[in-house]
Amino acid sequence: MKSRRPSGRQFVLSGCCFFFFFFFFGLLCILTSINEVLLQSLYNFGRLPFPALSANAKWSIDSHIIENSSSNDTRILLGVLTLPNKYERRQLLRLAYGTQSVAGAKIDVKFVFCNVTKDDERFTVALEIMRYDDIIILNCTESMNEGKTYTYFSSLPEMLNGSDRSDPPYHYVVKADDDTYFRFQALVDSLANLPREDLYYGFVIPCESMDPFKHYMAGMGYLVSWDIVEWVRSSDIPKQTLKGPEDKVFGQWLRDGRRGQNRYNAKWSMYNYPSAKADEKCSHELWPGTIAVHLLKTREMWIDTLSFFNVTQNLKTSKLY
Ligand SMILES: *[C@@H]1O[C@H](CO)[C@@H](O)[C@H](O)[C@H]1NC(C)=O
Ligand SMILES: *[C@@H]1O[C@H](CO)[C@@H](O)[C@H](O)[C@H]1NC(C)=O
Ligand SMILES: *[C@@H]1O[C@H](CO)[C@@H](O)[C@H](O)[C@H]1NC(C)=O
Ligand SMILES: *[C@@H]1O[C@H](CO)[C@@H](O)[C@H](O)[C@H]1NC(C)=O
Ligand SMILES: *[C@@H]1O[C@H](CO)[C@@H](O)[C@H](O)[C@H]1NC(C)=O
Ligand SMILES: *[C@@H]1O[C@H](CO)[C@@H](O)[C@H](O)[C@H]1NC(C)=O
């Protein structure tokens, strides 16, 4: 008897201890999760400065690239003009861009296409939007030289217009090809001492030219400041020449409108992938100071380029592989 009673008390006591332990543990868990939800919603709130868009434009802010962004950061929209059926290229670009980190800037990568007309494409694009939220669908018809670039730039001010947006939504907007690989930190560093207004930046074409005022920027990828995006939307000059080789026509608008008075020729930090062809005058060997490489047409070229830039060097060690 004597020996059983204390053990019973001990039992109750340790039961109490267990109860309190679990109670506090549970409380802790609840507090932590509330905190997380709160943080997450604040986080999302900060990340989604733009409200819903027009019916045919799917938009939201891409979140996977920049962890440390402050309101003072340079905001860049990198729109990759591509086609709905190029799903595999988008996946490759998501990897190539999603694994880059940049200091001092926030770069949103979006894939841009016109009107999706095929049912199967509509379905996969819908899935992509649900999963990645990185697609812009413009009101245009997909075809070469029919004004997709115009629709891209001129649609942005309205698409990104909202009461709680940052002003401007982006400091710079890039139009890039889907066979171009941009290196974000190099791009951002090159912008550090350039004006945020009236800027037209890229690779001057023809290949031999080094004069950005005489010629225009190649379609591999060019960047303009936000005021030029707004000008494209509101000016009558672009509306007069909507058709034609898009990038050349873009250069003509700026010339005729006397815009882009700040020009920056990023040659030879931007160039075509090294080519064996003798007539490929726009190409250059891969080198560390690269901002963008163009004409990455095959998987081998992508792998060669990405491995040259050591993009997997920070792979974490793990017991799993
Ligand atoms: C914001 O950026 C400007 C110009 O780049 C700089 O002069 C200023 O110190 C920055 N402010 C903060 C809070 O980082
Ligand atoms: C993010 O911020 C932390 C602390 O301020 C800093 O240590 C880290 O290097 C930053 N990361 C990047 C990618 O800028
Ligand atoms: C799309 O463009 C066509 C022709 O350019 C126009 O008639 C139509 O109203 C536009 N649709 C929307 C939703 O803006
Ligand atoms: C979009 O595609 C539909 C067919 O699916 C077509 O009727 C419509 O005219 C297209 N809109 C534009 C602006 O090309
Ligand atoms: C943006 O929204 C404001 C207020 O709703 C409106 O006055 C302005 O015209 C809009 N701008 C564009 C480019 O749509
Ligand atoms: C890649 O890494 C190698 C070996 O560490 C180094 O020699 C090379 O300079 C790096 N390349 C670039 C572009 O940073």
XYZ file of C-alpha atoms and ligand atoms in Angstrom:
405
model
C 0.000 0.000 0.000
C 2.596 2.468 1.181
C 4.708 1.954 -1.831
C 1.796 2.209 -4.273
C 0.413 5.563 -3.104
C 3.504 7.622 -3.824
C 3.819 5.969 -7.167
C 0.185 6.903 -7.877
C 0.981 10.487 -6.921
C 4.039 10.332 -9.073
C 1.834 9.103 -11.867
C -0.564 12.038 -11.439
C 2.355 14.416 -11.142
C 4.085 13.189 -14.246
C 0.702 13.181 -15.987
C 0.372 16.840 -15.067
C 3.871 17.468 -16.315
C 3.014 15.800 -19.591
C -0.197 17.753 -19.870
C 1.544 21.057 -19.277
C 4.361 20.127 -21.569
C 1.973 19.347 -24.389
C -0.164 22.353 -23.559
C 2.791 24.723 -23.829
C 4.175 22.919 -26.808
C 0.802 23.184 -28.537
C 0.550 26.848 -27.609
C 3.984 27.430 -29.031
C 3.057 25.682 -32.241
C -0.117 27.727 -32.594
C 1.731 30.975 -31.921
C 4.422 30.085 -34.402
C 1.952 29.196 -37.098
C -0.057 32.381 -36.497
C 3.162 34.256 -36.797
C 3.995 32.476 -39.996
C 0.590 33.142 -41.490
C 0.934 36.764 -40.504
C 4.405 37.026 -41.928
C 3.335 35.194 -45.057
C 0.413 37.509 -45.630
C 2.561 40.571 -45.036
C 5.084 39.071 -47.365
C 2.470 38.413 -50.031
C 1.022 41.825 -49.519
C 4.386 43.405 -50.153
C 4.883 41.213 -53.155
C 1.620 41.900 -54.892
C 1.458 45.591 -55.476
C -0.875 45.312 -58.429
C -4.526 44.393 -58.373
C -6.337 42.305 -60.910
C -5.967 42.987 -64.582
C -8.030 43.251 -67.658
C -9.836 40.086 -68.593
C -7.388 38.862 -71.174
C -4.231 39.649 -69.256
C -2.961 37.318 -66.612
C -0.597 39.003 -64.288
C 0.958 38.739 -60.960
C 4.307 39.344 -59.489
C 6.855 36.655 -59.724
C 8.310 35.845 -56.375
C 10.939 33.209 -56.684
C 13.939 35.285 -57.606
C 14.644 37.964 -55.108
C 14.755 37.313 -51.405
C 16.224 40.603 -50.194
C 14.363 43.366 -51.854
C 13.964 46.787 -50.404
C 11.765 49.574 -51.672
C 14.863 51.333 -52.876
C 15.823 48.536 -55.202
C 15.841 48.914 -58.929
C 12.731 47.224 -60.290
C 13.079 45.518 -63.641
C 10.529 43.650 -65.704
C 12.112 41.137 -68.032
C 9.524 40.091 -70.574
C 10.521 37.095 -72.645
C 8.565 37.172 -75.891
C 7.786 33.587 -76.759
C 5.069 31.284 -78.050
C 2.521 29.275 -76.061
C 3.788 25.942 -77.403
C 7.372 26.507 -76.218
C 6.738 25.027 -72.817
C 10.110 23.309 -72.533
C 12.022 26.508 -73.241
C 10.026 28.241 -70.523
C 10.962 25.518 -68.061
C 14.624 25.903 -68.948
C 14.422 29.678 -68.565
C 12.608 29.298 -65.247
C 15.563 27.267 -64.022
C 18.179 29.544 -65.549
C 16.585 32.707 -64.160
C 15.025 31.320 -60.996
C 18.396 30.240 -59.620
C 19.992 33.666 -59.996
C 20.059 36.083 -57.122
C 20.714 39.784 -57.382
C 21.647 42.432 -54.891
C 20.082 45.865 -55.176
C 17.361 44.953 -57.619
C 14.143 43.101 -58.048
C 13.727 41.395 -61.392
C 10.427 39.883 -62.460
C 10.644 37.456 -65.350
C 7.462 37.087 -67.396
C 6.711 35.088 -70.499
C 4.767 37.087 -73.005
C 2.537 35.838 -75.759
C -0.487 36.815 -77.754
C -3.890 35.308 -77.685
C -3.621 31.568 -76.925
C -5.816 29.894 -79.500
C -5.310 26.121 -79.196
C -7.239 24.274 -76.521
C -4.317 22.119 -75.396
C -2.095 25.186 -75.092
C -4.760 27.047 -73.193
C -4.832 24.172 -70.744
C -1.081 23.949 -70.133
C -0.783 27.716 -69.975
C -3.528 27.754 -67.357
C -1.566 25.194 -65.341
C 1.587 27.252 -65.678
C -0.197 30.348 -64.474
C -1.491 28.426 -61.471
C 1.940 27.070 -60.690
C 4.293 29.901 -61.651
C 2.212 32.997 -62.217
C 4.743 34.316 -64.685
C 2.752 34.740 -67.875
C 1.408 37.776 -69.671
C -1.160 37.236 -72.396
C -1.565 40.144 -74.746
C -4.436 41.035 -76.976
C -2.730 40.426 -80.307
C -2.352 37.762 -82.938
C 0.828 35.721 -82.886
C 2.836 36.337 -86.046
C 6.145 37.809 -87.035
C 6.405 41.558 -87.368
C 2.780 42.350 -86.678
C 3.086 44.540 -83.679
C 3.558 42.194 -80.737
C 6.339 44.419 -79.396
C 4.087 47.443 -79.629
C 1.291 45.612 -77.821
C 3.726 44.452 -75.149
C 5.060 47.881 -74.269
C 1.821 49.755 -74.776
C -0.228 47.327 -72.643
C 2.018 47.497 -69.601
C 1.008 50.873 -68.137
C -2.619 49.828 -67.957
C -1.898 46.253 -66.865
C 0.222 47.490 -63.995
C -2.003 50.383 -63.059
C -3.504 50.190 -59.634
C -4.056 52.152 -56.489
C -1.440 50.360 -54.418
C 1.234 49.977 -57.036
C 4.724 51.350 -56.790
C 5.325 54.353 -58.927
C 6.616 53.594 -61.459
C 5.779 49.864 -61.323
C 9.196 49.188 -62.858
C 12.141 51.459 -63.470
C 13.129 49.485 -66.519
C 11.400 47.110 -68.905
C 13.305 44.551 -70.950
C 12.105 42.887 -74.108
C 14.061 39.652 -74.483
C 14.146 36.719 -76.849
C 13.579 33.208 -75.557
C 17.015 32.159 -76.857
C 18.790 34.822 -74.819
C 20.304 34.252 -71.389
C 20.638 37.329 -69.179
C 22.943 37.455 -66.177
C 21.057 39.562 -63.712
C 23.828 40.836 -61.481
C 25.873 41.961 -64.469
C 22.815 43.666 -65.928
C 22.005 45.445 -62.675
C 25.614 46.504 -62.136
C 25.751 47.953 -65.637
C 22.670 50.043 -64.882
C 24.061 51.516 -61.675
C 25.528 54.617 -63.276
C 22.979 55.052 -66.028
C 19.978 57.388 -65.979
C 16.587 56.032 -64.966
C 14.881 58.222 -67.536
C 14.871 58.267 -71.306
C 17.195 55.280 -71.491
C 17.489 52.919 -74.464
C 19.960 50.127 -73.757
C 21.068 47.089 -75.709
C 23.237 45.654 -78.427
C 23.492 48.020 -81.369
C 22.801 46.430 -84.699
C 24.388 46.024 -87.282
C 27.144 44.011 -85.654
C 29.949 46.336 -86.703
C 28.207 49.461 -85.478
C 29.132 51.011 -82.173
C 26.881 54.043 -82.601
C 23.600 53.676 -80.724
C 22.313 57.016 -82.032
C 22.668 56.040 -85.644
C 21.313 52.528 -85.283
C 18.904 50.529 -83.155
C 19.106 47.824 -80.508
C 18.965 44.175 -81.539
C 16.014 42.002 -80.645
C 18.117 39.646 -78.497
C 17.160 41.908 -75.630
C 16.894 45.620 -75.064
C 15.929 47.682 -72.098
C 14.078 50.963 -71.825
C 13.190 53.139 -68.883
C 9.570 53.342 -67.761
C 8.974 56.797 -69.227
C 9.618 55.345 -72.676
C 7.090 52.580 -72.040
C 4.513 55.242 -71.208
C 5.518 57.248 -74.228
C 5.033 54.227 -76.527
C 1.548 53.864 -75.129
C 0.502 57.470 -75.449
C 2.340 58.743 -78.506
C 0.905 58.672 -82.016
C 4.291 57.997 -83.576
C 4.388 54.202 -82.890
C 0.789 53.840 -84.083
C 1.814 55.049 -87.522
C 4.317 52.202 -88.017
C 3.016 49.117 -86.297
C 4.176 46.581 -88.834
C 7.655 45.708 -89.977
C 10.777 44.283 -88.353
C 9.840 44.953 -84.756
C 13.130 45.983 -83.266
C 14.097 48.207 -86.159
C 10.678 49.803 -86.060
C 11.072 50.368 -82.320
C 14.322 52.221 -83.010
C 12.544 54.354 -85.613
C 9.837 55.379 -83.152
C 12.445 56.586 -80.720
C 14.322 58.433 -83.441
C 11.174 60.076 -84.781
C 9.929 60.888 -81.302
C 13.358 62.076 -80.157
C 13.195 59.634 -77.275
C 15.873 57.501 -75.718
C 18.353 60.335 -75.648
C 20.314 58.346 -73.106
C 21.651 55.376 -74.976
C 23.902 52.640 -73.837
C 25.536 50.143 -76.140
C 26.232 47.000 -74.104
C 28.327 45.448 -76.860
C 30.417 43.229 -76.146
C 28.829 42.347 -72.846
C 25.894 41.266 -74.956
C 26.599 39.081 -77.956
C 25.659 35.990 -79.912
C 26.825 32.578 -78.810
C 30.223 31.713 -80.325
C 29.707 30.457 -83.798
C 31.891 28.633 -86.261
C 30.288 30.523 -89.101
C 32.586 33.086 -90.658
C 29.754 35.512 -91.356
C 28.588 35.598 -87.737
C 29.882 39.031 -86.855
C 27.728 39.496 -83.766
C 29.247 36.638 -81.828
C 31.996 36.601 -79.251
C 33.671 34.043 -77.001
C 31.949 33.456 -73.684
C 33.635 35.677 -71.101
C 33.097 36.554 -67.423
C 31.890 40.122 -68.049
C 28.817 38.880 -69.917
C 25.426 40.491 -69.496
C 23.588 38.450 -72.120
C 24.254 35.655 -74.578
C 21.957 35.240 -77.553
C 21.189 32.533 -80.104
C 21.096 29.719 -77.571
C 19.232 27.513 -79.971
C 20.063 24.065 -78.651
C 20.159 22.363 -75.311
C 23.925 21.872 -75.743
C 24.447 25.595 -76.163
C 22.464 26.282 -73.013
C 24.408 23.729 -70.995
C 27.720 25.037 -72.329
C 26.779 28.609 -71.438
C 25.367 27.850 -68.004
C 28.331 25.699 -67.110
C 30.769 28.378 -68.273
C 29.145 30.721 -65.751
C 29.390 28.107 -62.991
C 25.712 28.354 -62.215
C 25.638 25.099 -60.254
C 28.663 25.866 -58.105
C 26.530 26.677 -55.064
C 24.753 23.345 -55.115
C 24.240 22.343 -51.479
C 25.613 19.060 -50.257
C 23.051 16.553 -49.150
C 22.736 12.917 -48.212
C 20.139 12.588 -50.964
C 22.500 12.884 -53.901
C 18.279 54.683 -52.177
O 18.984 54.830 -53.407
C 19.608 56.081 -53.572
C 20.202 56.153 -54.968
O 20.601 54.905 -55.442
C 20.659 56.260 -52.475
O 21.285 57.515 -52.618
C 19.989 56.172 -51.122
O 20.949 56.235 -50.099
C 19.214 54.860 -50.986
N 18.446 54.831 -49.750
C 18.399 53.772 -48.954
C 17.543 53.895 -47.750
O 19.019 52.746 -49.184
C 20.280 39.497 -47.800
O 20.413 40.226 -46.605
C 21.291 39.642 -45.669
C 21.275 40.470 -44.401
O 21.039 41.819 -44.665
C 22.699 39.546 -46.296
O 23.562 38.903 -45.392
C 22.626 38.737 -47.564
O 23.885 38.718 -48.203
C 21.615 39.348 -48.520
N 21.474 38.510 -49.700
C 21.520 39.013 -50.925
C 21.330 38.040 -52.042
O 21.675 40.198 -51.157
C -8.412 43.231 -78.633
O -8.007 43.817 -79.842
C -9.050 43.921 -80.786
C -8.490 44.420 -82.092
O -7.288 45.097 -81.938
C -10.120 44.861 -80.215
O -11.179 44.977 -81.120
C -10.619 44.275 -78.898
O -11.559 45.167 -78.302
C -9.494 44.053 -77.938
N -9.984 43.344 -76.764
C -9.760 43.778 -75.532
C -10.320 42.944 -74.447
O -9.139 44.786 -75.307
C -7.895 35.611 -80.349
O -8.227 34.305 -80.779
C -9.563 34.143 -81.170
C -9.749 32.709 -81.594
O -9.493 31.847 -80.542
C -9.910 35.078 -82.296
O -11.283 34.974 -82.592
C -9.586 36.515 -81.896
O -9.808 37.371 -82.972
C -8.171 36.619 -81.446
N -7.917 37.984 -81.005
C -6.909 38.696 -81.447
C -6.787 40.072 -80.909
O -6.138 38.260 -82.279
C -4.470 54.425 -64.080
O -5.549 54.565 -63.160
C -5.924 55.880 -62.950
C -6.987 55.911 -61.861
O -7.797 54.764 -61.912
C -6.437 56.483 -64.258
O -6.802 57.827 -64.066
C -5.335 56.412 -65.301
O -5.812 56.868 -66.556
C -4.860 54.983 -65.445
N -3.717 54.940 -66.331
C -3.580 54.015 -67.276
C -2.349 54.084 -68.092
O -4.411 53.169 -67.470
C 34.095 29.226 -62.926
O 34.816 28.511 -61.970
C 36.181 28.281 -62.335
C 36.813 27.380 -61.314
O 36.479 27.774 -60.036
C 36.888 29.625 -62.434
O 38.213 29.449 -62.820
C 36.176 30.488 -63.469
O 36.740 31.792 -63.505
C 34.696 30.615 -63.160
N 34.028 31.254 -64.265
C 33.295 32.361 -64.132
C 32.709 32.911 -65.373
O 33.086 32.888 -63.052
